[in-house]
Amino acid sequence: MTKNGSFNTTGDLSDIEATFLASMNLLFSLFGIFGNVLVFIVVVRNRQLHTVTNMFITSLALADLLVCLVAQPMYVIFLFGLPPNPAYGNTRKTFFLCLRACIDQQPGCHHNRPLHSHRVADAVPT
């Protein structure tokens, strides 16, 4: 509990508003989990649905499932007082280092070049 017996740690929301936001987030999270799991079940069980487009939709469903399982519950916990933890910062740093490593391995991705390209006419001596 924080000051005045309130569980709400966001200063600009009343307890009723925070409770409403938390319940809506949990409700949408549960609906999202249910819907995305159904997408997986349908695509896995039906061989006719194993197309490139449906695999793309399945990967989007996986990303949305992770949001419903991780991000929305974390926001609900934040509304009611998630204690600060240095592990969250380390996780974020590790994620961005992995992302940078993946980007560096892409063909045609050179970070030491300037963002603008030189015109061909500038490179040819006259």
Coordinates of N, CA and C in Angstrom, one line a residue:
M1 N 0.8 -1.2 0.0 CA 0.0 0.0 0.0 C 0.9 1.2 0.0
T2 N 0.4 2.2 -0.6 CA 1.1 3.5 -0.7 C 0.4 4.5 0.3
K3 N 0.7 5.7 0.1 CA 0.1 6.7 1.0 C -1.4 6.7 1.0
N4 N -2.0 7.0 2.1 CA -3.4 7.1 2.3 C -4.1 5.8 2.1
G5 N -3.4 4.7 2.2 CA -4.1 3.4 2.1 C -4.4 3.0 0.6
S6 N -3.8 3.7 -0.3 CA -4.1 3.5 -1.7 C -3.1 2.5 -2.3
F7 N -3.6 1.6 -3.2 CA -2.7 0.6 -3.9 C -2.1 1.3 -5.2
N8 N -2.8 2.3 -5.7 CA -2.4 2.9 -6.9 C -1.1 3.7 -6.8
T9 N -0.1 3.4 -7.7 CA 1.2 4.0 -7.6 C 1.3 5.1 -8.6
T10 N 0.4 5.2 -9.6 CA 0.4 6.3 -10.5 C -0.3 7.5 -9.9
G11 N 0.4 8.6 -9.9 CA -0.1 9.8 -9.2 C -1.3 10.5 -9.9
D12 N -1.4 10.3 -11.2 CA -2.5 11.0 -11.9 C -3.8 10.2 -12.1
L13 N -3.8 9.0 -11.5 CA -5.1 8.2 -11.6 C -5.7 8.0 -10.3
S14 N -7.0 8.1 -10.2 CA -7.7 7.7 -9.0 C -7.7 6.2 -8.8
D15 N -8.0 5.7 -7.7 CA -8.1 4.2 -7.5 C -9.1 3.6 -8.4
I16 N -10.2 4.3 -8.6 CA -11.3 3.7 -9.4 C -10.8 3.6 -10.9
E17 N -10.1 4.7 -11.3 CA -9.6 4.6 -12.7 C -8.5 3.6 -12.9
A18 N -7.6 3.4 -11.9 CA -6.6 2.4 -12.0 C -7.2 1.0 -12.0
T19 N -8.2 0.8 -11.1 CA -8.9 -0.5 -11.1 C -9.6 -0.8 -12.4
F20 N -10.2 0.2 -13.0 CA -10.9 0.0 -14.2 C -9.9 -0.3 -15.3
L21 N -8.8 0.4 -15.4 CA -7.8 0.1 -16.4 C -7.2 -1.3 -16.2
A22 N -7.0 -1.7 -15.0 CA -6.4 -3.0 -14.7 C -7.4 -4.1 -15.1
S23 N -8.6 -3.9 -14.8 CA -9.6 -4.9 -15.2 C -9.8 -5.0 -16.7
M24 N -9.8 -3.9 -17.4 CA -9.9 -3.9 -18.8 C -8.7 -4.6 -19.5
N25 N -7.5 -4.3 -18.9 CA -6.3 -4.9 -19.5 C -6.3 -6.4 -19.3
L26 N -6.7 -6.8 -18.1 CA -6.8 -8.3 -17.9 C -7.8 -8.9 -18.7
L27 N -9.0 -8.3 -18.9 CA -10.0 -8.8 -19.8 C -9.5 -8.9 -21.2
F28 N -8.9 -7.9 -21.8 CA -8.4 -7.9 -23.1 C -7.3 -8.9 -23.3
S29 N -6.5 -9.0 -22.2 CA -5.4 -10.0 -22.2 C -5.9 -11.4 -22.3
L30 N -7.0 -11.7 -21.6 CA -7.6 -13.1 -21.6 C -8.2 -13.3 -23.0
F31 N -8.9 -12.4 -23.5 CA -9.5 -12.5 -24.9 C -8.4 -12.7 -25.9
G32 N -7.3 -12.0 -25.8 CA -6.2 -12.1 -26.7 C -5.6 -13.4 -26.7
I33 N -5.4 -13.9 -25.4 CA -4.7 -15.3 -25.3 C -5.6 -16.3 -25.9
F34 N -6.9 -16.2 -25.6 CA -7.9 -17.2 -26.2 C -7.9 -17.2 -27.7
G35 N -8.0 -16.0 -28.3 CA -8.1 -15.9 -29.7 C -6.8 -16.3 -30.4
N36 N -5.7 -15.9 -29.9 CA -4.4 -16.3 -30.5 C -4.1 -17.8 -30.4
V37 N -4.5 -18.4 -29.3 CA -4.4 -19.9 -29.2 C -5.3 -20.6 -30.2
L38 N -6.5 -20.0 -30.4 CA -7.3 -20.6 -31.4 C -6.7 -20.5 -32.8
V39 N -6.1 -19.4 -33.1 CA -5.4 -19.3 -34.4 C -4.3 -20.4 -34.5
F40 N -3.5 -20.6 -33.5 CA -2.5 -21.7 -33.6 C -3.2 -23.0 -33.8
I41 N -4.2 -23.3 -33.0 CA -4.9 -24.6 -33.1 C -5.4 -24.9 -34.5
V42 N -6.1 -23.9 -35.1 CA -6.7 -24.0 -36.4 C -5.6 -24.2 -37.5
V43 N -4.6 -23.4 -37.4 CA -3.5 -23.6 -38.5 C -2.8 -24.9 -38.3
V44 N -2.5 -25.3 -37.1 CA -1.7 -26.5 -36.9 C -2.5 -27.8 -37.3
R45 N -3.8 -27.8 -37.0 CA -4.6 -29.0 -37.3 C -5.0 -29.1 -38.8
N46 N -5.2 -28.0 -39.5 CA -5.6 -28.1 -40.9 C -4.4 -28.0 -41.8
R47 N -4.1 -29.0 -42.5 CA -2.9 -29.0 -43.4 C -3.2 -28.0 -44.6
Q48 N -4.4 -27.8 -45.0 CA -4.7 -26.9 -46.1 C -4.4 -25.5 -45.7
L49 N -4.3 -25.2 -44.5 CA -4.0 -23.8 -44.0 C -2.5 -23.5 -43.9
H50 N -1.7 -24.5 -44.3 CA -0.2 -24.3 -44.1 C 0.3 -23.6 -45.4
T51 N -0.1 -22.3 -45.5 CA 0.3 -21.5 -46.6 C 1.2 -20.4 -46.0
V52 N 1.9 -19.7 -46.9 CA 2.8 -18.6 -46.5 C 2.1 -17.5 -45.8
T53 N 0.9 -17.2 -46.3 CA 0.1 -16.1 -45.7 C -0.4 -16.5 -44.3
N54 N -0.8 -17.8 -44.1 CA -1.2 -18.2 -42.8 C -0.1 -18.4 -41.8
M55 N 1.1 -18.7 -42.3 CA 2.3 -18.7 -41.4 C 2.6 -17.3 -40.9
F56 N 2.4 -16.3 -41.8 CA 2.6 -14.9 -41.4 C 1.6 -14.5 -40.4
I57 N 0.4 -14.9 -40.6 CA -0.7 -14.6 -39.6 C -0.4 -15.3 -38.3
T58 N 0.1 -16.5 -38.4 CA 0.5 -17.3 -37.1 C 1.6 -16.6 -36.4
S59 N 2.6 -16.1 -37.1 CA 3.7 -15.4 -36.4 C 3.2 -14.1 -35.8
L60 N 2.2 -13.4 -36.4 CA 1.6 -12.2 -35.8 C 0.8 -12.6 -34.6
A61 N 0.2 -13.8 -34.6 CA -0.5 -14.3 -33.5 C 0.4 -14.6 -32.3
L62 N 1.6 -15.1 -32.7 CA 2.6 -15.4 -31.6 C 3.1 -14.1 -31.0
A63 N 3.3 -13.1 -31.8 CA 3.7 -11.8 -31.2 C 2.6 -11.2 -30.3
D64 N 1.4 -11.3 -30.8 CA 0.3 -10.8 -30.0 C 0.1 -11.6 -28.7
L65 N 0.3 -12.9 -28.8 CA 0.2 -13.7 -27.6 C 1.3 -13.3 -26.6
L66 N 2.5 -13.0 -27.0 CA 3.5 -12.6 -26.1 C 3.1 -11.3 -25.4
V67 N 2.5 -10.4 -26.2 CA 2.0 -9.1 -25.6 C 1.0 -9.4 -24.5
C68 N 0.0 -10.3 -24.9 CA -1.0 -10.6 -23.9 C -0.5 -11.3 -22.7
L69 N 0.6 -12.1 -22.8 CA 1.1 -12.9 -21.7 C 2.1 -12.1 -20.9
V70 N 2.8 -11.1 -21.5 CA 3.8 -10.4 -20.7 C 3.5 -8.9 -20.5
A71 N 3.3 -8.2 -21.6 CA 3.2 -6.7 -21.5 C 1.9 -6.3 -20.7
Q72 N 0.8 -6.8 -21.1 CA -0.5 -6.4 -20.4 C -0.5 -6.7 -18.9
P73 N -0.1 -8.0 -18.5 CA -0.1 -8.2 -17.1 C 1.0 -7.4 -16.4
M74 N 2.1 -7.1 -17.0 CA 3.1 -6.2 -16.4 C 2.5 -4.8 -16.2
Y75 N 1.7 -4.3 -17.1 CA 1.1 -3.0 -16.9 C 0.1 -3.0 -15.8
V76 N -0.6 -4.1 -15.6 CA -1.6 -4.2 -14.5 C -0.8 -4.2 -13.2
I77 N 0.3 -4.9 -13.1 CA 1.2 -4.9 -11.9 C 1.7 -3.6 -11.7
F78 N 2.1 -2.9 -12.7 CA 2.7 -1.5 -12.6 C 1.6 -0.6 -12.0
L79 N 0.4 -0.7 -12.4 CA -0.7 0.1 -11.9 C -0.8 0.0 -10.4
F80 N -0.5 -1.2 -9.9 CA -0.7 -1.4 -8.4 C 0.6 -1.6 -7.7
G81 N 1.7 -1.1 -8.2 CA 2.9 -1.0 -7.4 C 4.0 -2.1 -7.7
L82 N 4.4 -2.2 -8.9 CA 5.6 -3.1 -9.2 C 6.8 -2.4 -8.6
P83 N 7.5 -3.1 -7.7 CA 8.7 -2.6 -7.1 C 9.8 -2.5 -8.2
P84 N 10.6 -1.4 -8.2 CA 11.7 -1.3 -9.1 C 12.7 -2.4 -9.0
N85 N 13.1 -3.0 -10.1 CA 14.0 -4.1 -10.1 C 15.1 -3.9 -11.1
P86 N 16.4 -3.9 -10.8 CA 17.4 -3.7 -11.8 C 17.5 -4.8 -12.9
A87 N 16.9 -5.9 -12.6 CA 16.9 -7.0 -13.7 C 16.1 -6.5 -14.9
Y88 N 15.1 -5.7 -14.7 CA 14.3 -5.2 -15.9 C 15.2 -4.4 -16.8
G89 N 16.1 -3.6 -16.3 CA 17.0 -2.8 -17.1 C 18.0 -3.7 -17.8
N90 N 18.5 -4.7 -17.1 CA 19.5 -5.6 -17.8 C 18.8 -6.4 -18.9
T91 N 17.5 -6.8 -18.7 CA 16.8 -7.5 -19.7 C 16.7 -6.6 -20.9
R92 N 16.3 -5.4 -20.7 CA 16.2 -4.5 -21.9 C 17.5 -4.3 -22.6
K93 N 18.6 -4.1 -21.9 CA 19.9 -4.0 -22.5 C 20.3 -5.2 -23.3
T94 N 20.0 -6.4 -22.8 CA 20.3 -7.7 -23.5 C 19.5 -7.8 -24.7
F95 N 18.2 -7.4 -24.7 CA 17.3 -7.4 -25.8 C 17.8 -6.5 -26.9
F96 N 18.2 -5.3 -26.6 CA 18.7 -4.4 -27.6 C 20.1 -4.8 -28.2
L97 N 20.9 -5.5 -27.4 CA 22.2 -6.0 -27.9 C 21.9 -7.1 -28.9
C98 N 21.0 -8.0 -28.6 CA 20.6 -9.1 -29.5 C 20.0 -8.5 -30.8
L99 N 19.2 -7.5 -30.6 CA 18.5 -6.9 -31.8 C 19.6 -6.3 -32.7
R100 N 20.6 -5.6 -32.1 CA 21.7 -5.0 -32.9 C 22.5 -6.0 -33.6
A101 N 22.7 -7.2 -32.9 CA 23.5 -8.2 -33.6 C 22.7 -8.8 -34.7
C102 N 21.4 -8.9 -34.6 CA 20.6 -9.4 -35.7 C 20.6 -8.5 -36.9
I103 N 20.5 -7.2 -36.6 CA 20.5 -6.2 -37.7 C 21.9 -6.1 -38.4
D104 N 23.0 -6.3 -37.6 CA 24.3 -6.2 -38.2 C 24.5 -7.4 -39.2
Q105 N 23.8 -8.5 -39.0 CA 24.0 -9.7 -39.9 C 23.2 -9.6 -41.1
Q106 N 22.4 -8.6 -41.3 CA 21.5 -8.5 -42.5 C 22.4 -8.0 -43.6
P107 N 22.2 -8.5 -44.8 CA 23.0 -8.1 -46.0 C 22.7 -6.6 -46.3
G108 N 23.7 -5.9 -46.7 CA 23.5 -4.5 -47.1 C 23.4 -3.6 -45.9
C109 N 23.6 -4.0 -44.7 CA 23.5 -3.2 -43.5 C 24.9 -2.8 -43.1
H110 N 25.3 -1.6 -43.3 CA 26.6 -1.1 -42.9 C 26.4 0.1 -42.1
H111 N 26.8 0.0 -40.8 CA 26.6 1.1 -39.9 C 27.7 2.2 -40.0
N112 N 28.8 1.9 -40.6 CA 29.9 2.9 -40.7 C 29.7 3.8 -41.9
R113 N 28.7 3.6 -42.7 CA 28.5 4.5 -43.8 C 27.5 5.6 -43.4
P114 N 27.5 6.7 -44.0 CA 26.5 7.7 -43.7 C 25.1 7.3 -44.2
L115 N 24.1 7.9 -43.7 CA 22.7 7.5 -44.0 C 22.4 7.9 -45.5
H116 N 23.0 8.9 -46.0 CA 22.7 9.3 -47.4 C 23.7 8.7 -48.3
S117 N 23.3 8.4 -49.5 CA 24.2 7.7 -50.5 C 24.7 8.8 -51.4
H118 N 25.9 8.6 -52.0 CA 26.5 9.5 -52.9 C 25.9 9.2 -54.3
R119 N 25.7 10.2 -55.1 CA 25.3 10.0 -56.4 C 26.4 9.4 -57.3
V120 N 26.0 8.6 -58.3 CA 27.0 8.0 -59.2 C 27.7 9.0 -59.9
A121 N 27.1 10.1 -60.3 CA 27.7 11.2 -61.1 C 28.9 11.8 -60.3
D122 N 28.8 11.9 -58.9 CA 29.8 12.4 -58.1 C 31.0 11.5 -58.0
A123 N 30.9 10.2 -58.2 CA 32.0 9.3 -58.1 C 32.8 9.2 -59.4
V124 N 32.2 9.5 -60.5 CA 32.8 9.4 -61.8 C 33.6 10.7 -62.1
P125 N 34.9 10.6 -62.3 CA 35.7 11.8 -62.6 C 35.4 12.3 -64.1
T126 N 35.4 13.5 -64.3 CA 35.1 14.0 -65.6 C 36.4 14.6 -66.2

